[in-house]
């Protein structure tokens, strides 16, 4: 098929042929047809080139100044498992949510150069009072955290019994760690207020009451204590002046910023400043009576004031066979016969480093006496100790009946009294106020019904 333009050209060529001779006309017609075809092909080529240039120009004109960004990424459903399993923790987010997280991360990185990452204890205040044989205190500790997630804060509580803990007036998530600090979990960044209700037993040294305990070690704080009438307060060996008349209760306020611990003595006498070394112990005895044997445990809480020590000597009856001695920092322990007293055995304790403050020693042994015969409770003697008091718990099966004989320096206590002294439950409970106490038992076997 020929185009209309070719038909027109051929018609014009035919009219020209009739105007020339026949012989030459044939060559003229063929030459004109070749020229027409060449012109047609050349025109088509020019039109194609012009169209290509116009499209290229239009594409350059429409290109933006900046490179286009991908706004959406479509992932097939069957390929989502590859994205979820790529990392251990993963999530699929929208572009907007992702940009918000990136911005928050950048802000945290910028703050990390100027803000501390660990929680900061800024202030620790104590409000204490005397309650019988105990010292009760309410500690208010202010803490600042910087991590938006969970934070762990350690508060020194060695020597204290924590009875209640709240964080921002809500129950706190806390755990006692190795009897030295209370670890509290705090969620989010900001300022928090930790309140602790604590207590500790007051040790008797003659007519005086003494105690040693750790503080929160915050850079600032006050220790406030109220004493009843006729009482004076000595702190770290220094006697403080009363804030009221002798027949009135007195309030004391002590700055404790940066101090790790405090030693107090409550006395009836007004003394000048003295630097005496005080060492005392509070021992919890445990006796387990079985028809065939008697086991003995003594858990001594030792407190050293003043000069540090690295050696300690103890005395026990020869009827007691010691099986183990455990204490923090203890290097060795050795048994030896007491030359001037053959009824006693000496235990020599050697520590790796000298220490002051609180230290717990646990003794375990077996009594050689049989329960069928009258036997006495072995007492632990510490010759170098200023004061030594304690409690005694006796456990025995239901088919055994124990009868105490002429106790000296010890008295039986009720379950309510044992609860106040923080003593565990047992068949028999006693309070000891003399180190060289005497307590004997007679064991009877109950008849089976």
mmCIF file of N, CA, C and O in Angstrom, residues 143-204:
data_model
loop_
_atom_site.group_PDB
_atom_site.id
_atom_site.type_symbol
_atom_site.label_atom_id
_atom_site.label_comp_id
_atom_site.label_asym_id
_atom_site.label_seq_id
_atom_site.Cartn_x
_atom_site.Cartn_y
_atom_site.Cartn_z
ATOM 1 N N UNK A 143 16.708 10.730 94.884
ATOM 2 C CA UNK A 143 17.477 10.098 93.812
ATOM 3 C C UNK A 143 17.091 10.733 92.486
ATOM 4 O O UNK A 143 15.917 11.026 92.239
ATOM 5 N N UNK A 144 18.092 10.938 91.624
ATOM 6 C CA UNK A 144 17.867 11.445 90.276
ATOM 7 C C UNK A 144 18.356 10.404 89.278
ATOM 8 O O UNK A 144 19.501 9.952 89.358
ATOM 9 N N UNK A 145 17.469 10.016 88.352
ATOM 10 C CA UNK A 145 17.821 9.054 87.310
ATOM 11 C C UNK A 145 17.777 9.737 85.944
ATOM 12 O O UNK A 145 17.037 10.706 85.748
ATOM 13 N N UNK A 146 18.559 9.201 84.989
ATOM 14 C CA UNK A 146 18.678 9.825 83.669
ATOM 15 C C UNK A 146 18.309 8.877 82.535
ATOM 16 O O UNK A 146 18.191 9.313 81.395
ATOM 17 N N UNK A 147 18.129 7.610 82.833
ATOM 18 C CA UNK A 147 17.774 6.632 81.811
ATOM 19 C C UNK A 147 16.259 6.490 81.773
ATOM 20 O O UNK A 147 15.621 6.340 82.813
ATOM 21 N N UNK A 148 15.697 6.515 80.556
ATOM 22 C CA UNK A 148 14.254 6.417 80.416
ATOM 23 C C UNK A 148 13.739 5.016 80.723
ATOM 24 O O UNK A 148 12.554 4.841 80.979
ATOM 25 N N UNK A 149 14.609 4.023 80.705
ATOM 26 C CA UNK A 149 14.197 2.663 81.001
ATOM 27 C C UNK A 149 14.353 2.399 82.500
ATOM 28 O O UNK A 149 14.239 3.307 83.320
ATOM 29 N N UNK A 150 14.678 1.152 82.882
ATOM 30 C CA UNK A 150 14.805 0.789 84.288
ATOM 31 C C UNK A 150 16.193 1.130 84.809
ATOM 32 O O UNK A 150 17.191 0.933 84.125
ATOM 33 N N UNK A 151 16.252 1.630 86.043
ATOM 34 C CA UNK A 151 17.501 1.987 86.713
ATOM 35 C C UNK A 151 17.621 1.189 88.013
ATOM 36 O O UNK A 151 16.625 0.918 88.688
ATOM 37 N N UNK A 152 18.848 0.826 88.366
ATOM 38 C CA UNK A 152 19.129 0.118 89.617
ATOM 39 C C UNK A 152 19.925 1.031 90.546
ATOM 40 O O UNK A 152 20.977 1.534 90.166
ATOM 41 N N UNK A 153 19.413 1.242 91.756
ATOM 42 C CA UNK A 153 20.039 2.127 92.730
ATOM 43 C C UNK A 153 20.378 1.310 93.978
ATOM 44 O O UNK A 153 19.541 0.563 94.483
ATOM 45 N N UNK A 154 21.612 1.430 94.456
ATOM 46 C CA UNK A 154 22.043 0.747 95.666
ATOM 47 C C UNK A 154 22.154 1.712 96.835
ATOM 48 O O UNK A 154 22.809 2.740 96.734
ATOM 49 N N UNK A 155 21.501 1.370 97.940
ATOM 50 C CA UNK A 155 21.511 2.195 99.153
ATOM 51 C C UNK A 155 22.124 1.361 100.271
ATOM 52 O O UNK A 155 21.669 0.243 100.547
ATOM 53 N N UNK A 156 23.148 1.898 100.954
ATOM 54 C CA UNK A 156 23.813 1.181 102.033
ATOM 55 C C UNK A 156 22.891 1.081 103.246
ATOM 56 O O UNK A 156 22.384 2.091 103.743
ATOM 57 N N UNK A 157 22.690 -0.171 103.733
ATOM 58 C CA UNK A 157 21.798 -0.393 104.882
ATOM 59 C C UNK A 157 22.430 -1.370 105.869
ATOM 60 O O UNK A 157 21.708 -2.003 106.658
ATOM 61 N N UNK A 158 23.736 -1.510 105.855
ATOM 62 C CA UNK A 158 24.380 -2.465 106.749
ATOM 63 C C UNK A 158 24.119 -2.079 108.199
ATOM 64 O O UNK A 158 24.333 -0.951 108.612
ATOM 65 N N UNK A 159 23.651 -3.047 108.990
ATOM 66 C CA UNK A 159 23.297 -2.810 110.374
ATOM 67 C C UNK A 159 21.824 -2.536 110.593
ATOM 68 O O UNK A 159 21.342 -2.637 111.718
ATOM 69 N N UNK A 160 21.084 -2.195 109.531
ATOM 70 C CA UNK A 160 19.673 -1.853 109.641
ATOM 71 C C UNK A 160 18.801 -3.042 109.241
ATOM 72 O O UNK A 160 19.163 -3.839 108.383
ATOM 73 N N UNK A 161 17.617 -3.104 109.833
ATOM 74 C CA UNK A 161 16.554 -4.014 109.399
ATOM 75 C C UNK A 161 15.485 -3.176 108.699
ATOM 76 O O UNK A 161 14.838 -2.337 109.334
ATOM 77 N N UNK A 162 15.332 -3.375 107.395
ATOM 78 C CA UNK A 162 14.355 -2.604 106.623
ATOM 79 C C UNK A 162 12.979 -3.231 106.801
ATOM 80 O O UNK A 162 12.774 -4.406 106.475
ATOM 81 N N UNK A 163 12.047 -2.459 107.319
ATOM 82 C CA UNK A 163 10.700 -2.952 107.588
ATOM 83 C C UNK A 163 9.705 -2.532 106.515
ATOM 84 O O UNK A 163 8.717 -3.229 106.287
ATOM 85 N N UNK A 164 9.963 -1.398 105.864
ATOM 86 C CA UNK A 164 9.012 -0.905 104.847
ATOM 87 C C UNK A 164 9.767 0.025 103.901
ATOM 88 O O UNK A 164 10.656 0.772 104.330
ATOM 89 N N UNK A 165 9.428 -0.035 102.611
ATOM 90 C CA UNK A 165 10.089 0.805 101.614
ATOM 91 C C UNK A 165 9.065 1.289 100.597
ATOM 92 O O UNK A 165 8.279 0.492 100.063
ATOM 93 N N UNK A 166 9.066 2.602 100.328
ATOM 94 C CA UNK A 166 8.186 3.192 99.320
ATOM 95 C C UNK A 166 9.004 4.081 98.396
ATOM 96 O O UNK A 166 9.991 4.693 98.812
ATOM 97 N N UNK A 167 8.577 4.135 97.145
ATOM 98 C CA UNK A 167 9.202 4.990 96.137
ATOM 99 C C UNK A 167 8.120 5.872 95.544
ATOM 100 O O UNK A 167 7.153 5.370 94.949
ATOM 101 N N UNK A 168 8.280 7.180 95.716
ATOM 102 C CA UNK A 168 7.274 8.134 95.249
ATOM 103 C C UNK A 168 5.891 7.784 95.806
ATOM 104 O O UNK A 168 4.884 7.767 95.085
ATOM 105 N N UNK A 169 5.871 7.442 97.117
ATOM 106 C CA UNK A 169 4.656 7.127 97.875
ATOM 107 C C UNK A 169 3.969 5.852 97.404
ATOM 108 O O UNK A 169 2.807 5.616 97.734
ATOM 109 N N UNK A 170 4.664 5.012 96.634
ATOM 110 C CA UNK A 170 4.154 3.711 96.210
ATOM 111 C C UNK A 170 5.113 2.632 96.686
ATOM 112 O O UNK A 170 6.294 2.902 96.892
ATOM 113 N N UNK A 171 4.630 1.400 96.865
ATOM 114 C CA UNK A 171 5.540 0.328 97.294
ATOM 115 C C UNK A 171 6.721 0.189 96.334
ATOM 116 O O UNK A 171 6.551 0.168 95.112
ATOM 117 N N UNK A 172 7.909 0.124 96.895
ATOM 118 C CA UNK A 172 9.128 0.071 96.085
ATOM 119 C C UNK A 172 9.472 -1.367 95.726
ATOM 120 O O UNK A 172 9.195 -2.305 96.480
ATOM 121 N N UNK A 173 10.089 -1.526 94.540
ATOM 122 C CA UNK A 173 10.618 -2.825 94.111
ATOM 123 C C UNK A 173 12.068 -2.876 94.575
ATOM 124 O O UNK A 173 12.949 -2.240 93.991
ATOM 125 N N UNK A 174 12.318 -3.600 95.649
ATOM 126 C CA UNK A 174 13.641 -3.576 96.268
ATOM 127 C C UNK A 174 14.012 -4.971 96.740
ATOM 128 O O UNK A 174 13.152 -5.821 96.974
ATOM 129 N N UNK A 175 15.323 -5.189 96.869
ATOM 130 C CA UNK A 175 15.853 -6.460 97.349
ATOM 131 C C UNK A 175 17.139 -6.205 98.114
ATOM 132 O O UNK A 175 17.975 -5.414 97.694
ATOM 133 N N UNK A 176 17.278 -6.902 99.246
ATOM 134 C CA UNK A 176 18.497 -6.786 100.036
ATOM 135 C C UNK A 176 19.587 -7.616 99.382
ATOM 136 O O UNK A 176 19.368 -8.772 99.017
ATOM 137 N N UNK A 177 20.780 -7.019 99.236
ATOM 138 C CA UNK A 177 21.885 -7.679 98.540
ATOM 139 C C UNK A 177 23.062 -7.844 99.492
ATOM 140 O O UNK A 177 23.663 -6.868 99.947
ATOM 141 N N UNK A 178 23.393 -9.108 99.815
ATOM 142 C CA UNK A 178 24.548 -9.457 100.633
ATOM 143 C C UNK A 178 24.589 -8.694 101.956
ATOM 144 O O UNK A 178 25.653 -8.366 102.466
ATOM 145 N N UNK A 179 23.419 -8.367 102.478
ATOM 146 C CA UNK A 179 23.292 -7.738 103.800
ATOM 147 C C UNK A 179 24.010 -6.391 103.902
ATOM 148 O O UNK A 179 24.227 -5.881 104.991
ATOM 149 N N UNK A 180 24.402 -5.810 102.782
ATOM 150 C CA UNK A 180 25.133 -4.547 102.821
ATOM 151 C C UNK A 180 24.386 -3.397 102.161
ATOM 152 O O UNK A 180 24.573 -2.251 102.533
ATOM 153 N N UNK A 181 23.582 -3.669 101.157
ATOM 154 C CA UNK A 181 22.869 -2.602 100.474
ATOM 155 C C UNK A 181 21.497 -3.078 100.035
ATOM 156 O O UNK A 181 21.248 -4.282 99.902
ATOM 157 N N UNK A 182 20.631 -2.108 99.841
ATOM 158 C CA UNK A 182 19.282 -2.353 99.340
ATOM 159 C C UNK A 182 19.242 -1.887 97.893
ATOM 160 O O UNK A 182 19.474 -0.710 97.608
ATOM 161 N N UNK A 183 18.962 -2.803 96.973
ATOM 162 C CA UNK A 183 18.908 -2.474 95.558
ATOM 163 C C UNK A 183 17.464 -2.206 95.160
ATOM 164 O O UNK A 183 16.589 -3.049 95.330
ATOM 165 N N UNK A 184 17.241 -0.998 94.635
ATOM 166 C CA UNK A 184 15.900 -0.526 94.292
ATOM 167 C C UNK A 184 15.825 -0.344 92.782
ATOM 168 O O UNK A 184 16.735 0.219 92.164
ATOM 169 N N UNK A 185 14.728 -0.820 92.173
ATOM 170 C CA UNK A 185 14.487 -0.649 90.743
ATOM 171 C C UNK A 185 13.600 0.573 90.533
ATOM 172 O O UNK A 185 12.534 0.689 91.159
ATOM 173 N N UNK A 186 14.052 1.479 89.659
ATOM 174 C CA UNK A 186 13.323 2.711 89.376
ATOM 175 C C UNK A 186 13.126 2.805 87.868
ATOM 176 O O UNK A 186 14.079 2.674 87.096
ATOM 177 N N UNK A 187 11.899 3.051 87.458
ATOM 178 C CA UNK A 187 11.584 3.151 86.036
ATOM 179 C C UNK A 187 11.504 4.617 85.615
ATOM 180 O O UNK A 187 10.848 5.425 86.258
ATOM 181 N N UNK A 188 12.195 4.950 84.508
ATOM 182 C CA UNK A 188 12.106 6.277 83.928
ATOM 183 C C UNK A 188 13.102 7.262 84.508
ATOM 184 O O UNK A 188 13.699 7.044 85.561
ATOM 185 N N UNK A 189 13.291 8.349 83.780
ATOM 186 C CA UNK A 189 14.203 9.406 84.211
ATOM 187 C C UNK A 189 13.449 10.456 85.020
ATOM 188 O O UNK A 189 12.251 10.668 84.833
ATOM 189 N N UNK A 190 14.162 11.099 85.923
ATOM 190 C CA UNK A 190 13.560 12.151 86.736
ATOM 191 C C UNK A 190 14.022 12.087 88.173
ATOM 192 O O UNK A 190 14.972 11.381 88.518
ATOM 193 N N UNK A 191 13.325 12.813 89.031
ATOM 194 C CA UNK A 191 13.641 12.866 90.447
ATOM 195 C C UNK A 191 12.671 11.981 91.220
ATOM 196 O O UNK A 191 11.465 11.989 90.960
ATOM 197 N N UNK A 192 13.208 11.232 92.169
ATOM 198 C CA UNK A 192 12.418 10.272 92.932
ATOM 199 C C UNK A 192 12.737 10.414 94.416
ATOM 200 O O UNK A 192 13.821 10.878 94.779
ATOM 201 N N UNK A 193 11.781 9.987 95.240
ATOM 202 C CA UNK A 193 11.941 10.036 96.689
ATOM 203 C C UNK A 193 11.726 8.638 97.253
ATOM 204 O O UNK A 193 10.641 8.065 97.127
ATOM 205 N N UNK A 194 12.769 8.105 97.852
ATOM 206 C CA UNK A 194 12.726 6.776 98.465
ATOM 207 C C UNK A 194 12.631 6.926 99.972
ATOM 208 O O UNK A 194 13.450 7.617 100.583
ATOM 209 N N UNK A 195 11.642 6.272 100.576
ATOM 210 C CA UNK A 195 11.460 6.313 102.032
ATOM 211 C C UNK A 195 11.605 4.903 102.589
ATOM 212 O O UNK A 195 10.971 3.962 102.095
ATOM 213 N N UNK A 196 12.427 4.782 103.622
ATOM 214 C CA UNK A 196 12.689 3.501 104.258
ATOM 215 C C UNK A 196 12.365 3.594 105.742
ATOM 216 O O UNK A 196 12.830 4.506 106.419
ATOM 217 N N UNK A 197 11.579 2.645 106.226
ATOM 218 C CA UNK A 197 11.350 2.495 107.659
ATOM 219 C C UNK A 197 12.275 1.387 108.141
ATOM 220 O O UNK A 197 12.168 0.239 107.708
ATOM 221 N N UNK A 198 13.203 1.729 109.067
ATOM 222 C CA UNK A 198 14.242 0.799 109.481
ATOM 223 C C UNK A 198 14.358 0.778 111.005
ATOM 224 O O UNK A 198 13.902 1.694 111.691
ATOM 225 N N UNK A 199 14.993 -0.276 111.488
ATOM 226 C CA UNK A 199 15.240 -0.408 112.920
ATOM 227 C C UNK A 199 16.490 -1.240 113.130
ATOM 228 O O UNK A 199 16.923 -1.982 112.231
ATOM 229 N N UNK A 200 17.073 -1.122 114.328
ATOM 230 C CA UNK A 200 18.215 -1.940 114.708
ATOM 231 C C UNK A 200 18.234 -2.067 116.226
ATOM 232 O O UNK A 200 17.745 -1.187 116.941
ATOM 233 N N UNK A 201 18.790 -3.165 116.750
ATOM 234 C CA UNK A 201 18.843 -3.333 118.206
ATOM 235 C C UNK A 201 19.950 -2.481 118.817
ATOM 236 O O UNK A 201 21.013 -2.303 118.235
ATOM 237 N N UNK A 202 19.679 -1.955 120.011
ATOM 238 C CA UNK A 202 20.680 -1.210 120.773
ATOM 239 C C UNK A 202 21.418 -2.181 121.690
ATOM 240 O O UNK A 202 20.807 -2.942 122.430
ATOM 241 N N UNK A 203 22.740 -2.157 121.601
ATOM 242 C CA UNK A 203 23.558 -3.055 122.412
ATOM 243 C C UNK A 203 23.857 -2.414 123.758
ATOM 244 O O UNK A 203 24.139 -1.217 123.847
ATOM 245 N N UNK A 204 23.799 -3.239 124.790
ATOM 246 C CA UNK A 204 24.017 -2.751 126.149
ATOM 247 C C UNK A 204 25.484 -2.863 126.518
ATOM 248 O O UNK A 204 26.103 -3.919 126.364
#
